[in-house]
Amino acid sequence: DVGRGVRVNGAVVDVLNGVFGVNAVLAVGFNRILVELYDVVSGVVAAVYERRVVRTTALGVTIAEPAAGLLTNRRRVRVAGGLYGWGPFGVVVNGVAAQVSGNRYSCELELTEGAHVVTVTATDTTGHTSSAQVNAVLDTCAPVLGAFEPGDGFYTHTAGVQVTGSVSDANGSFVYIDGAPALPAQAV
């Protein structure tokens, strides 16, 4: 390889047995890689090869809606959030294609009764994917109150009374007595 040289983006690169290699540093966005073959003695450039390379940032997805742990009685929920990386992006929410505008996405998701994991998966132009998840519960069934004490018309001479009973709900129960959350009875 005596008499011939290679420059990559202006930097001289060693050639050994006709092979050269160098790590070209890339900025985020479009990059130009210029490879020049030249005569070492005269400095005349024999050939120029140019490539355009795109460096992307890591793909990421966030969920702004619904809030994690959503408990709702509405069958349709809005799923929306942000994207970061190198677009354009494709976004799927639990198998439903979302609308994407720049670095934002949104869609309406139909829930069935019970607990759900809402999974948002984004794909960028390079085929990389990123996912985020939140939990949501659709509860359209009212809880059922079983027997409770004290009974109707109960009389007492004390300033307080122990209220006990049972409640059932397929999606969890929250019990309030006079507007304050009730604590579950302690097992003895």
Tab-separated table of C-alpha atoms in Angstrom:
chain	number	residue	atom	x	y	z
A	1	ASP	CA	0.000	0.000	0.000
A	2	VAL	CA	3.075	2.221	-0.371
A	3	GLY	CA	2.234	5.398	-2.223
A	4	ARG	CA	-1.476	5.283	-1.519
A	5	GLY	CA	-3.338	6.826	1.374
A	6	VAL	CA	-6.837	6.958	2.751
A	7	ARG	CA	-8.511	9.828	4.542
A	8	VAL	CA	-11.854	9.481	6.298
A	9	ASN	CA	-13.522	12.823	6.953
A	10	GLY	CA	-10.108	14.464	6.453
A	11	ALA	CA	-8.194	12.244	8.913
A	12	VAL	CA	-5.417	9.988	7.581
A	13	VAL	CA	-6.203	6.316	8.186
A	14	ASP	CA	-3.727	3.432	8.218
A	15	VAL	CA	-4.054	0.895	5.403
A	16	LEU	CA	-2.786	-2.623	6.022
A	17	ASN	CA	-2.905	-5.267	3.273
A	18	GLY	CA	-5.411	-3.174	1.363
A	19	VAL	CA	-7.811	-2.841	4.309
A	20	PHE	CA	-8.557	0.213	6.417
A	21	GLY	CA	-10.884	0.881	9.309
A	22	VAL	CA	-11.673	3.741	11.619
A	23	ASN	CA	-14.434	4.686	14.037
A	24	ALA	CA	-16.211	7.743	12.630
A	25	VAL	CA	-17.817	9.871	15.336
A	26	LEU	CA	-21.444	10.698	14.527
A	27	ALA	CA	-23.577	13.566	15.758
A	28	VAL	CA	-27.314	13.083	16.251
A	29	GLY	CA	-28.976	13.705	12.904
A	30	PHE	CA	-27.555	13.554	9.395
A	31	ASN	CA	-23.824	12.904	8.996
A	32	ARG	CA	-21.587	12.818	5.951
A	33	ILE	CA	-18.794	10.267	5.761
A	34	LEU	CA	-16.204	11.163	3.143
A	35	VAL	CA	-13.579	8.581	2.112
A	36	GLU	CA	-10.740	9.874	-0.068
A	37	LEU	CA	-8.093	7.756	-1.806
A	38	TYR	CA	-5.001	9.788	-2.623
A	39	ASP	CA	-1.452	9.497	-3.874
A	40	VAL	CA	0.943	10.024	-0.965
A	41	VAL	CA	3.720	11.535	-3.122
A	42	SER	CA	1.719	13.937	-5.278
A	43	GLY	CA	-1.230	14.408	-2.940
A	44	VAL	CA	-3.607	13.948	-5.885
A	45	VAL	CA	-6.982	12.580	-4.886
A	46	ALA	CA	-7.724	9.478	-6.910
A	47	ALA	CA	-11.276	8.782	-5.803
A	48	VAL	CA	-13.897	10.162	-3.442
A	49	TYR	CA	-16.722	8.156	-1.925
A	50	GLU	CA	-19.445	9.736	0.119
A	51	ARG	CA	-22.115	8.217	2.354
A	52	ARG	CA	-24.837	9.860	4.354
A	53	VAL	CA	-25.528	8.269	7.721
A	54	VAL	CA	-28.235	9.144	10.219
A	55	ARG	CA	-27.598	8.790	13.928
A	56	THR	CA	-30.744	8.604	15.987
A	57	THR	CA	-31.295	9.112	19.681
A	58	ALA	CA	-32.645	6.263	21.763
A	59	LEU	CA	-36.356	5.766	21.226
A	60	GLY	CA	-38.598	6.378	24.208
A	61	VAL	CA	-42.305	6.555	24.958
A	62	THR	CA	-44.192	8.088	27.891
A	63	ILE	CA	-47.828	7.729	28.939
A	64	ALA	CA	-49.522	10.924	30.144
A	65	GLU	CA	-53.085	9.528	29.990
A	66	PRO	CA	-54.503	7.505	31.637
A	67	ALA	CA	-52.840	7.965	35.002
A	68	ALA	CA	-51.275	4.820	36.421
A	69	GLY	CA	-53.777	2.868	38.521
A	70	LEU	CA	-56.833	4.389	36.822
A	71	LEU	CA	-60.163	3.179	38.260
A	72	THR	CA	-63.006	4.182	35.956
A	73	ASN	CA	-66.597	3.351	35.069
A	74	ARG	CA	-66.186	4.589	31.463
A	75	ARG	CA	-65.608	1.911	28.830
A	76	ARG	CA	-63.618	4.203	26.529
A	77	VAL	CA	-60.444	5.806	27.819
A	78	ARG	CA	-58.089	8.209	26.107
A	79	VAL	CA	-54.488	7.029	25.885
A	80	ALA	CA	-51.980	9.783	25.076
A	81	GLY	CA	-48.373	10.662	25.662
A	82	GLY	CA	-45.021	11.650	24.244
A	83	LEU	CA	-42.293	10.185	22.081
A	84	TYR	CA	-38.630	10.944	21.892
A	85	GLY	CA	-36.084	9.732	19.391
A	86	TRP	CA	-35.812	10.032	15.642
A	87	GLY	CA	-39.213	10.023	13.918
A	88	PRO	CA	-41.428	9.522	12.182
A	89	PHE	CA	-42.948	7.084	14.648
A	90	GLY	CA	-45.549	4.362	14.602
A	91	VAL	CA	-47.488	3.761	17.827
A	92	VAL	CA	-49.730	0.862	18.832
A	93	VAL	CA	-51.785	0.752	22.051
A	94	ASN	CA	-52.931	-2.775	22.997
A	95	GLY	CA	-53.084	-3.612	19.293
A	96	VAL	CA	-54.842	-0.367	18.263
A	97	ALA	CA	-52.964	2.049	15.969
A	98	ALA	CA	-52.659	5.490	17.567
A	99	GLN	CA	-52.694	8.863	15.814
A	100	VAL	CA	-49.211	10.414	15.810
A	101	SER	CA	-48.490	14.110	15.384
A	102	GLY	CA	-44.809	15.014	15.709
A	103	ASN	CA	-43.689	13.654	19.045
A	104	ARG	CA	-47.198	13.147	20.518
A	105	TYR	CA	-49.653	10.264	20.135
A	106	SER	CA	-53.253	9.557	21.167
A	107	CYS	CA	-56.050	7.053	20.709
A	108	GLU	CA	-59.263	5.835	22.304
A	109	LEU	CA	-59.124	2.391	23.892
A	110	GLU	CA	-62.183	0.247	24.619
A	111	LEU	CA	-61.976	-1.528	27.988
A	112	THR	CA	-63.869	-4.573	29.202
A	113	GLU	CA	-64.878	-5.104	32.810
A	114	GLY	CA	-61.932	-5.722	35.133
A	115	ALA	CA	-58.214	-5.049	35.346
A	116	HIS	CA	-56.094	-4.151	32.305
A	117	VAL	CA	-52.493	-3.458	31.430
A	118	VAL	CA	-52.369	-0.619	28.886
A	119	THR	CA	-49.246	-1.145	26.767
A	120	VAL	CA	-47.984	1.537	24.382
A	121	THR	CA	-45.353	0.403	21.867
A	122	ALA	CA	-43.565	2.907	19.626
A	123	THR	CA	-41.425	2.096	16.581
A	124	ASP	CA	-39.008	4.537	14.914
A	125	THR	CA	-37.737	4.682	11.333
A	126	THR	CA	-34.846	2.340	12.142
A	127	GLY	CA	-37.181	-0.349	13.463
A	128	HIS	CA	-36.255	0.129	17.118
A	129	THR	CA	-39.103	-0.248	19.598
A	130	SER	CA	-39.835	1.079	23.062
A	131	SER	CA	-42.780	0.322	25.343
A	132	ALA	CA	-44.435	1.747	28.434
A	133	GLN	CA	-47.291	0.386	30.544
A	134	VAL	CA	-49.895	1.539	33.056
A	135	ASN	CA	-52.611	-0.394	34.873
A	136	ALA	CA	-56.293	0.505	34.573
A	137	VAL	CA	-59.497	-1.006	35.961
A	138	LEU	CA	-62.973	-0.726	34.429
A	139	ASP	CA	-65.592	-1.132	37.161
A	140	THR	CA	-69.208	-0.671	36.060
A	141	CYS	CA	-70.716	-2.928	38.730
A	142	ALA	CA	-71.803	-1.504	42.068
A	143	PRO	CA	-70.514	-3.264	45.172
A	144	VAL	CA	-72.932	-5.431	47.119
A	145	LEU	CA	-73.369	-4.697	50.820
A	146	GLY	CA	-74.032	-7.764	52.945
A	147	ALA	CA	-75.393	-7.813	56.487
A	148	PHE	CA	-73.928	-5.208	58.794
A	149	GLU	CA	-74.138	-4.179	62.439
A	150	PRO	CA	-75.457	-2.318	64.301
A	151	GLY	CA	-78.964	-3.232	63.270
A	152	ASP	CA	-81.642	-0.670	62.435
A	153	GLY	CA	-83.036	0.985	65.601
A	154	PHE	CA	-80.025	0.008	67.763
A	155	TYR	CA	-79.775	1.890	71.091
A	156	THR	CA	-76.572	2.550	73.025
A	157	HIS	CA	-75.408	4.715	75.940
A	158	THR	CA	-71.814	5.074	74.581
A	159	ALA	CA	-70.459	7.899	72.416
A	160	GLY	CA	-69.360	5.503	69.638
A	161	VAL	CA	-70.400	2.256	68.071
A	162	GLN	CA	-68.497	-0.469	66.243
A	163	VAL	CA	-69.799	-0.789	62.665
A	164	THR	CA	-69.078	-4.114	60.991
A	165	GLY	CA	-70.312	-5.839	57.885
A	166	SER	CA	-69.362	-7.367	54.602
A	167	VAL	CA	-69.060	-5.998	51.113
A	168	SER	CA	-68.214	-7.678	47.835
A	169	ASP	CA	-67.062	-6.216	44.548
A	170	ALA	CA	-65.384	-7.981	41.651
A	171	ASN	CA	-62.946	-5.071	41.182
A	172	GLY	CA	-62.176	-4.112	44.783
A	173	SER	CA	-64.172	-2.258	47.396
A	174	PHE	CA	-63.817	1.027	49.189
A	175	VAL	CA	-66.062	1.496	52.210
A	176	TYR	CA	-66.855	4.888	53.752
A	177	ILE	CA	-68.783	5.492	56.975
A	178	ASP	CA	-70.113	9.043	57.358
A	179	GLY	CA	-67.724	10.160	54.601
A	180	ALA	CA	-64.547	8.728	56.186
A	181	PRO	CA	-62.744	5.666	54.852
A	182	ALA	CA	-63.426	2.590	56.967
A	183	LEU	CA	-60.550	0.307	57.945
A	184	PRO	CA	-60.997	-3.420	57.392
A	185	ALA	CA	-61.799	-5.452	60.504
A	186	GLN	CA	-58.805	-7.106	62.087
A	187	ALA	CA	-58.779	-10.910	62.068
A	188	VAL	CA	-58.581	-12.377	65.571
